CSV table of C-alpha atoms in Angstrom, one decimal:
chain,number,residue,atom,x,y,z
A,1,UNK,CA,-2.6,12.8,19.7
A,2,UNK,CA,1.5,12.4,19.2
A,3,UNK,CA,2.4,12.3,15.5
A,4,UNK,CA,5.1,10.2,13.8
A,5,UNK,CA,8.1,12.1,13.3
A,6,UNK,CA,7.7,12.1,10.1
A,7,UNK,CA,4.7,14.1,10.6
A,8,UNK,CA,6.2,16.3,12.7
A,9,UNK,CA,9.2,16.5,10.8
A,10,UNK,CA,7.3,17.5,7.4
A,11,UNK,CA,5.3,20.2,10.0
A,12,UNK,CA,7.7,22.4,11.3
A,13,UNK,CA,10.3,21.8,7.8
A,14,UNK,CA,7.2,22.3,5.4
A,15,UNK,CA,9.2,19.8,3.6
A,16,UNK,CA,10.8,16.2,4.8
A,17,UNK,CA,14.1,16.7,5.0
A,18,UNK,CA,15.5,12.8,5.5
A,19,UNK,CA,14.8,12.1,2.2
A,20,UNK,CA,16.9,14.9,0.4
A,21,UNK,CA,19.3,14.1,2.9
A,22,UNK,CA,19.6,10.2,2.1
A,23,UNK,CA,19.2,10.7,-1.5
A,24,UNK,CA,22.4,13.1,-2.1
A,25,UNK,CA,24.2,11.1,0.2
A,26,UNK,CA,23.6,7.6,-1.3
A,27,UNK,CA,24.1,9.0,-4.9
A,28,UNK,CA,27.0,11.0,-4.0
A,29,UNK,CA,28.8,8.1,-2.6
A,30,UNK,CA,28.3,5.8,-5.8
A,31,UNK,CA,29.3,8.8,-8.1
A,32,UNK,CA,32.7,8.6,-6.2
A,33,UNK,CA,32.7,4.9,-6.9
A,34,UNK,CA,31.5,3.8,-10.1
A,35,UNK,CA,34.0,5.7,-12.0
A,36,UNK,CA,36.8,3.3,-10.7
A,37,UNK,CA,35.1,-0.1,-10.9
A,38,UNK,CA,36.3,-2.5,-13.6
A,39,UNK,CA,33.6,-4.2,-14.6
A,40,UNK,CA,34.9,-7.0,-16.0
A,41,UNK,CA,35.8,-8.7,-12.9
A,42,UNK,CA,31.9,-7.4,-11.1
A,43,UNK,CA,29.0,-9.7,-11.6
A,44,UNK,CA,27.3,-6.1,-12.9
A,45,UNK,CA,27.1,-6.0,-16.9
A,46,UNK,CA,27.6,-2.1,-17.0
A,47,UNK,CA,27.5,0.8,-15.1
A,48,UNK,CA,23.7,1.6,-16.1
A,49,UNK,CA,22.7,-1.3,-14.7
A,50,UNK,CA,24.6,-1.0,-11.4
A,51,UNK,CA,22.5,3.0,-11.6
A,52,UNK,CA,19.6,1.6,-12.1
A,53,UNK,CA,19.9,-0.4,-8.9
A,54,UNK,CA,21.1,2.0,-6.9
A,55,UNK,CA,18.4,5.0,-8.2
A,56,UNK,CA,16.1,2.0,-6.5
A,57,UNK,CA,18.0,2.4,-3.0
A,58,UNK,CA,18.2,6.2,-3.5
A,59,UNK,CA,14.4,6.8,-4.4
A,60,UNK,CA,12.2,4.7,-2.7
A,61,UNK,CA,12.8,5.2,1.2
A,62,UNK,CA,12.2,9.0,0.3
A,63,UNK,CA,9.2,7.9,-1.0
A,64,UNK,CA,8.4,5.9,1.2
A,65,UNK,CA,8.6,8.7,3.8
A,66,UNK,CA,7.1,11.1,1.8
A,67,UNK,CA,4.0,9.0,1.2
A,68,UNK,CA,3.8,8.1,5.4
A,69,UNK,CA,3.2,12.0,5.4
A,70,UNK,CA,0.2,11.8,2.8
A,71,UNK,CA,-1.3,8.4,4.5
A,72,UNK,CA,-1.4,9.5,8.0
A,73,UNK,CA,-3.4,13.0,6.8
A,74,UNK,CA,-5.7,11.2,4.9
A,75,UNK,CA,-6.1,8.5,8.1
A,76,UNK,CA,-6.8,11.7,9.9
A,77,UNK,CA,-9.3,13.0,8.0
A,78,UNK,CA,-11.0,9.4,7.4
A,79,UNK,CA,-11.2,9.0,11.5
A,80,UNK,CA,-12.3,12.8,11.4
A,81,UNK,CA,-15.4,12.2,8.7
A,82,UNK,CA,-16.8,8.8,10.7
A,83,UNK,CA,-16.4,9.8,14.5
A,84,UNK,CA,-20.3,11.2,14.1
A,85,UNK,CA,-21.0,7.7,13.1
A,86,UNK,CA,-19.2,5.7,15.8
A,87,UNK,CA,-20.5,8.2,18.7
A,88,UNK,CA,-19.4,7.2,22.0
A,89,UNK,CA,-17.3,3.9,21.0
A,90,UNK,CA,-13.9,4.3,22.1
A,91,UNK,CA,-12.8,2.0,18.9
A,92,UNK,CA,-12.4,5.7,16.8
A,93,UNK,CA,-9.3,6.8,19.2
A,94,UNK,CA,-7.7,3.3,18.5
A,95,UNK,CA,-7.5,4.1,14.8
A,96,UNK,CA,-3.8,6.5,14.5
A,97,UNK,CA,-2.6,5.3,17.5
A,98,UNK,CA,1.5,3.9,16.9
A,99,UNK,CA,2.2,0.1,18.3
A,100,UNK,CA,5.6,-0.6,19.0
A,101,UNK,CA,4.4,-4.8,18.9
A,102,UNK,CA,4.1,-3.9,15.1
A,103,UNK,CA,6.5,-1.3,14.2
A,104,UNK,CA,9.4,-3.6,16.0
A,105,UNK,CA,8.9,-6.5,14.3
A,106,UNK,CA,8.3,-4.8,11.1
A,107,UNK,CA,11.4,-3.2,10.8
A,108,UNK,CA,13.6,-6.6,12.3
A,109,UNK,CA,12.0,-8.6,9.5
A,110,UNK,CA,12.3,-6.2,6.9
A,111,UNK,CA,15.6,-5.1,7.4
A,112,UNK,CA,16.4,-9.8,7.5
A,113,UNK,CA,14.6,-9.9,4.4
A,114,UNK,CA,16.6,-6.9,2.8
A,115,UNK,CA,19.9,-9.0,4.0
A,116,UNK,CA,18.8,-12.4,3.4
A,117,UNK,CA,18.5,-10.9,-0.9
A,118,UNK,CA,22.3,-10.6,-0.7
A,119,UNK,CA,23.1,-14.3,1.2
A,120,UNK,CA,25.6,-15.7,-1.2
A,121,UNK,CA,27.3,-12.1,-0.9
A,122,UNK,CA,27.6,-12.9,2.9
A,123,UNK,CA,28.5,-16.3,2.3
A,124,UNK,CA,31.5,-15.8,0.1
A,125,UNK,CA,31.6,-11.9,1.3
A,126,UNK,CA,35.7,-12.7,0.9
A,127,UNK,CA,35.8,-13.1,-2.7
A,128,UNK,CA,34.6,-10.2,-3.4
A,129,UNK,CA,36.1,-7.9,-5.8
A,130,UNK,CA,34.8,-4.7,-4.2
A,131,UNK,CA,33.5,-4.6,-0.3
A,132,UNK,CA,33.0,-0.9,-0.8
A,133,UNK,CA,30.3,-1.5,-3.0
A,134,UNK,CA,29.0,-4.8,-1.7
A,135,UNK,CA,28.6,-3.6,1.7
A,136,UNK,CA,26.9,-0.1,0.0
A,137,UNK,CA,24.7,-1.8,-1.9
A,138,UNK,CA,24.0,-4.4,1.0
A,139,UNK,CA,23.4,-1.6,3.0
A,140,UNK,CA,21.2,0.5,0.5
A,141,UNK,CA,19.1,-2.6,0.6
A,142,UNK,CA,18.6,-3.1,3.9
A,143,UNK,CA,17.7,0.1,4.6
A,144,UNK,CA,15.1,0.0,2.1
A,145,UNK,CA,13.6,-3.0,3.2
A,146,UNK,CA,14.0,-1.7,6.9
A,147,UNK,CA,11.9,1.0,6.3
A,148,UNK,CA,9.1,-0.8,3.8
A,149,UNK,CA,8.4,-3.0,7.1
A,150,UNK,CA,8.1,0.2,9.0
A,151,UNK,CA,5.8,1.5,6.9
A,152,UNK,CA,3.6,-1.7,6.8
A,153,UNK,CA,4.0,-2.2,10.6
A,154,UNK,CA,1.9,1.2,10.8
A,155,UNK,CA,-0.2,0.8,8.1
A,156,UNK,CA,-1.6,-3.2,9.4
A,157,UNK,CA,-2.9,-2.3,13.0
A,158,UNK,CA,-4.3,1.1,11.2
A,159,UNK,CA,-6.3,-1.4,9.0
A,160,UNK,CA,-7.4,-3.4,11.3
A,161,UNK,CA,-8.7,-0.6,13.9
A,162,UNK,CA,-10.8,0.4,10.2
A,163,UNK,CA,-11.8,-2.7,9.9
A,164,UNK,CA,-12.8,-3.1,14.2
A,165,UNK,CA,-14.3,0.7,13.8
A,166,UNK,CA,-16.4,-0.7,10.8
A,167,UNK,CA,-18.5,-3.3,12.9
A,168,UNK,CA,-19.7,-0.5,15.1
A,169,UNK,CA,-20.3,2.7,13.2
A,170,UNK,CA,-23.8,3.9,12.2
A,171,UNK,CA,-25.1,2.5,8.9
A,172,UNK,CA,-27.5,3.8,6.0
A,173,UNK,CA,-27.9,1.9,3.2
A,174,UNK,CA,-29.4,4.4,1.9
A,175,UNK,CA,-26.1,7.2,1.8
A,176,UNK,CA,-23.5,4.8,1.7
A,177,UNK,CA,-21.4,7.6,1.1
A,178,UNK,CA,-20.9,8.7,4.7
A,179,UNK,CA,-19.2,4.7,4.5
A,180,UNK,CA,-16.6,6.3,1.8
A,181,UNK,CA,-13.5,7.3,4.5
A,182,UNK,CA,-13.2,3.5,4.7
A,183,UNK,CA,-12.6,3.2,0.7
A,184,UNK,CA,-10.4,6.2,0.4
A,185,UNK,CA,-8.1,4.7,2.9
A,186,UNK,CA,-8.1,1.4,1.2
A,187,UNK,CA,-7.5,2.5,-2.4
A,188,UNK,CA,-4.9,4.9,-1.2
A,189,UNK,CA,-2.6,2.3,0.7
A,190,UNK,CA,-3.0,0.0,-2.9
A,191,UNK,CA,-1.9,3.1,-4.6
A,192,UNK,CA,1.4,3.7,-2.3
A,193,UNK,CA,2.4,-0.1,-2.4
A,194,UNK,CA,1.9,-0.1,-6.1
A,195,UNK,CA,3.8,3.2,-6.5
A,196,UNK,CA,6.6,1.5,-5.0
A,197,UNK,CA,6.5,-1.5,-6.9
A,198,UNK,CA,6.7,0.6,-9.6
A,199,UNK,CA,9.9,2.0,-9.1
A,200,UNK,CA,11.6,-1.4,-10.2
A,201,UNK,CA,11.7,-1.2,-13.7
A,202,UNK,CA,14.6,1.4,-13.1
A,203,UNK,CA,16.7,-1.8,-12.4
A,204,UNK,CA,16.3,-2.5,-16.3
A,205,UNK,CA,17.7,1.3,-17.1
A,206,UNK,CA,20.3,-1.3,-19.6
A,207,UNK,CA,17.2,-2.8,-21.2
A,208,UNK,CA,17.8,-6.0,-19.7
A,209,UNK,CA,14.9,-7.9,-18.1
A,210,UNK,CA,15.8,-9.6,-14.9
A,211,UNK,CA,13.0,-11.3,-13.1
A,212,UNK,CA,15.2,-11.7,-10.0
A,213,UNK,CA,14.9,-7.7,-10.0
A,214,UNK,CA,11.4,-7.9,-9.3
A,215,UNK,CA,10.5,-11.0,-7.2
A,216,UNK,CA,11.5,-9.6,-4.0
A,217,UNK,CA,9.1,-6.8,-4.0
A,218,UNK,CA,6.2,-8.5,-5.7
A,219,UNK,CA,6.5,-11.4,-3.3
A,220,UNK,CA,5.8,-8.3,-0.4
A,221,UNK,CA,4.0,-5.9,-2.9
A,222,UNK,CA,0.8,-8.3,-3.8
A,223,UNK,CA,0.2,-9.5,-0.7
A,224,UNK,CA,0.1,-6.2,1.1
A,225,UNK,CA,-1.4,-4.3,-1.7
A,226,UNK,CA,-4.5,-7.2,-1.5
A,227,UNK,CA,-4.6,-6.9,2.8
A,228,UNK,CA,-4.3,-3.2,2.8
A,229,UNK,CA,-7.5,-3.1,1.0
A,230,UNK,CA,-9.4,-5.7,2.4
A,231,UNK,CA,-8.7,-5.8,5.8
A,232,UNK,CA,-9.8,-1.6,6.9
A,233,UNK,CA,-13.5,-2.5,4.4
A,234,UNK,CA,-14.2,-5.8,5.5
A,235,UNK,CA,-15.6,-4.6,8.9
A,236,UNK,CA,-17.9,-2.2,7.7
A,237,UNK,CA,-18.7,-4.7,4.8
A,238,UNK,CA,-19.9,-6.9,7.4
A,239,UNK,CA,-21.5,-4.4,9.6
A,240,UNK,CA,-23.9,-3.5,6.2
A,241,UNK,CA,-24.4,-7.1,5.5
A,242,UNK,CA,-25.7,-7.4,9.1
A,243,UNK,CA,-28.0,-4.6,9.0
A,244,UNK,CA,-29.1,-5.6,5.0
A,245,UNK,CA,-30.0,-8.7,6.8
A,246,UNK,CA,-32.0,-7.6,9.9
A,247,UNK,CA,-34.0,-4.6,7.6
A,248,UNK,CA,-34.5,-7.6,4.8
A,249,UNK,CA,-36.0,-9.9,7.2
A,250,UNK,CA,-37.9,-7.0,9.1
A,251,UNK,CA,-39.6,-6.3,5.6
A,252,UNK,CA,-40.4,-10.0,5.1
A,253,UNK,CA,-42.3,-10.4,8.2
A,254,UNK,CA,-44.3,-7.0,7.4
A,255,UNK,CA,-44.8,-8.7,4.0
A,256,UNK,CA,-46.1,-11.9,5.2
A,257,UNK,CA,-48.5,-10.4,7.6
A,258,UNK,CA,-49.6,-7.9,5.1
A,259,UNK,CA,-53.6,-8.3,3.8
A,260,UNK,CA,-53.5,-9.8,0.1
A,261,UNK,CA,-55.2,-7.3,-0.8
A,262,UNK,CA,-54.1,-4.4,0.3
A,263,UNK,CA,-52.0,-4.1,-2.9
A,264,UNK,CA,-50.9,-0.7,-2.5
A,265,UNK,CA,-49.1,-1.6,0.5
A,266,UNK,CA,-47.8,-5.1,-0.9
A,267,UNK,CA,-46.2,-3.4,-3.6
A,268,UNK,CA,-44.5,-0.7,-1.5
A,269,UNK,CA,-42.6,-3.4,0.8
A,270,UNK,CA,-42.0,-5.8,-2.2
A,271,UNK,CA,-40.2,-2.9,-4.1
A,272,UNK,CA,-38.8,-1.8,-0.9
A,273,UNK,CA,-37.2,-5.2,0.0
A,274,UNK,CA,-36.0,-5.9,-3.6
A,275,UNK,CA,-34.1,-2.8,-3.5
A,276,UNK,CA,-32.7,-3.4,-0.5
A,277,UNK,CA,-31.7,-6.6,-1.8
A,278,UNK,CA,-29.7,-4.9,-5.0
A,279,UNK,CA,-27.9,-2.6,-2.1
A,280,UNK,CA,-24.0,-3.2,-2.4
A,281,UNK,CA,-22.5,-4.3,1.0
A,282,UNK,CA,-19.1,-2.6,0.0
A,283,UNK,CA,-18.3,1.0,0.5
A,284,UNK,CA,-17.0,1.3,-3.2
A,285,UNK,CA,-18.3,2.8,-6.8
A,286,UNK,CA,-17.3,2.0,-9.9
A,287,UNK,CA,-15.3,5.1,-9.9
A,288,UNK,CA,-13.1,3.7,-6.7
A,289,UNK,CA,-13.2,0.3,-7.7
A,290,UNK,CA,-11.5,1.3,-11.7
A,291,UNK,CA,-8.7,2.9,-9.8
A,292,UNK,CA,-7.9,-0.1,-7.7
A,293,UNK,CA,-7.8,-1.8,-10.4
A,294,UNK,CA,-5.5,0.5,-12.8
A,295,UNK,CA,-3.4,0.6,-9.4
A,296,UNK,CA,-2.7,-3.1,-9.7
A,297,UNK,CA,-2.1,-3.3,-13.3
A,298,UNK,CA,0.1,-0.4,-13.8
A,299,UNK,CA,3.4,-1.9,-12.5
A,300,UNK,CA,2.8,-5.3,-14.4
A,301,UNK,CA,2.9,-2.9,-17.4
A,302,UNK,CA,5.7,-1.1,-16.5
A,303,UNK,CA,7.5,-4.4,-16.7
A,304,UNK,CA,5.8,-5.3,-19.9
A,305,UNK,CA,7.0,-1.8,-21.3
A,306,UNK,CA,10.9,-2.8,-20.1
A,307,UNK,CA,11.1,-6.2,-21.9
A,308,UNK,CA,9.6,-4.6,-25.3
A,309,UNK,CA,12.4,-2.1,-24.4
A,310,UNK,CA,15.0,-4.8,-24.4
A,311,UNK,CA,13.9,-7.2,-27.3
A,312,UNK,CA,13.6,-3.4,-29.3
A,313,UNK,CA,16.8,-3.0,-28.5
A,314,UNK,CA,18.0,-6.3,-29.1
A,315,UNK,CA,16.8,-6.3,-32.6
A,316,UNK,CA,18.0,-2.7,-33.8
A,317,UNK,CA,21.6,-3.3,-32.6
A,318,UNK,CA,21.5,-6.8,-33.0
């Protein structure tokens, strides 16, 4: 199966090499221009805030890349641990497989959504005091966003082949650990989207709370966080209901033509069936489930943490 280039990049480099690259390049271009900016005629407050921005443009398409690597592995090994339960269904080579109808369109609206956050920069784009850093920031941006819809462009059809995979695979309900692939995928891809969102307190590196730092990516972060997990678990979370079902109503036949009093076996289908009916139809634990959630609230705190920062600060200087 052909690998993303990432993959193959991080294979033969032992180390991805795009992100070092882009980092020391984005960085080193602002460190030649900050030092001559007059701030008084920028719409930036200081210089740490314009840094904090632009660690934001710097660090999180490296990231992003980095974390591809980690996801497509742990695909791998997810499609590896579940092919003895899918057997001869062709649905398990679907899983990794690229689609350009995604991929496309992911990074064209990512890379509009990246431009459309600096539209009344375009729309006045001759007023401004600086084009140099304008169109570097602008571009910074872009790219950002360009690559977040690549990312996601993978990562939806992968969930969705999970999710078609999950409505055919073999199902205990008895080891619903063999089912556990499906949850390791999902919690990971809520783990790399909140990791990301994460990064955007660093656009408060002044102390200064701006909500208009962090709409743009929770407006993408939640959503995708929320379909990332759902989507690859709902199949097989159907596929047990299904089979819960059948064995539940297989057991309530046997119990309905059992003898009265034959209590011996009354009581073993009775106990069997109410177990079966306390059977969890989603491949989770408590363990799994704890994480998801500490993965959700961790960037919310994060921006909690900043605007203590700032009214702290506030009040000792002030």
């Amino acid at each position: 199966m052909p690998q993303p280039w990432p993959v193959w990049l991080a294979t033969r480099t032992h180390a991805l090499l795009a992100p070092l690259v882009w980092l020391t390049a984005y960085l080193g271009l602002f460190s030649f221009i900050v030092p001559s900016l007059d701030f008084r005629n920028l719409s930036w407050e200081s210089a740490t805030q314009l840094w904090g921005t632009v660690l934001v443009y710097a660090l999180v398409p490296g990231y992003f890349l980095y974390v591809f690597v980690l996801q497509w592995r742990r695909a791998e090994e997810a499609v590896e641990s579940l092919s003895h339960l899918a057997g001869s269904d062709g649905r398990i080579s679907e899983v990794l497989i690229a689609r350009w109808s995604w991929l496309v369109p992911g990074v064209l609206l990512g890379a509009i959504y990246g431009l459309l956050q600096y539209g009344e920069l375009l729309a006045n784009f001759e007023d401004s005091a600086d084009p140099l850093l304008d169109l570097s920031l602008m571009f910074g941006n872009v790219v950002t966003w360009a690559l977040i819809g690549w990312v996601l462009g993978w990562r939806l059809p992968i969930s969705l082949a999970f999710s078609r995979l999950g409505r055919v695979v073999e199902v205990d309900l008895y080891d619903p650990q063999a089912l556990r692939p499906f949850a390791r995928v999902a919690v990971l891809d809520v783990l790399v989207v909140m990791g990301a969102v994460a990064f955007m307190p660093l656009q408060s590196l002044d102390a200064e709370f701006r909500l208009d730092n962090y709409w743009p990516g929770l407006l993408v972060g939640v959503p995708s966080a929320l379909l990332l997990f759902t989507v690859p678990l709902w199949g097989v979370h159907r596929r047990m209901l299904g089979v819960k079902a059948a064995r539940i109503a297989e057991l309530q036949q046997q119990i309905r033509g059992c003898q009265r009093d034959d209590i011996a076996r009354l009581e073993t289908l009775v106990s069997h069936r109410d177990r079966l009916q306390a059977v969890h139809t989603w491949p989770l634990d408590l363990r799994l489930l704890f994480r998801v959630l500490f993965y959700l609230v961790l960037p919310p705190l994060a921006w909690v943490a900043a605007a203590l920062v700032e009214n702290l600060v506030d009040r000792v200087v002030g």
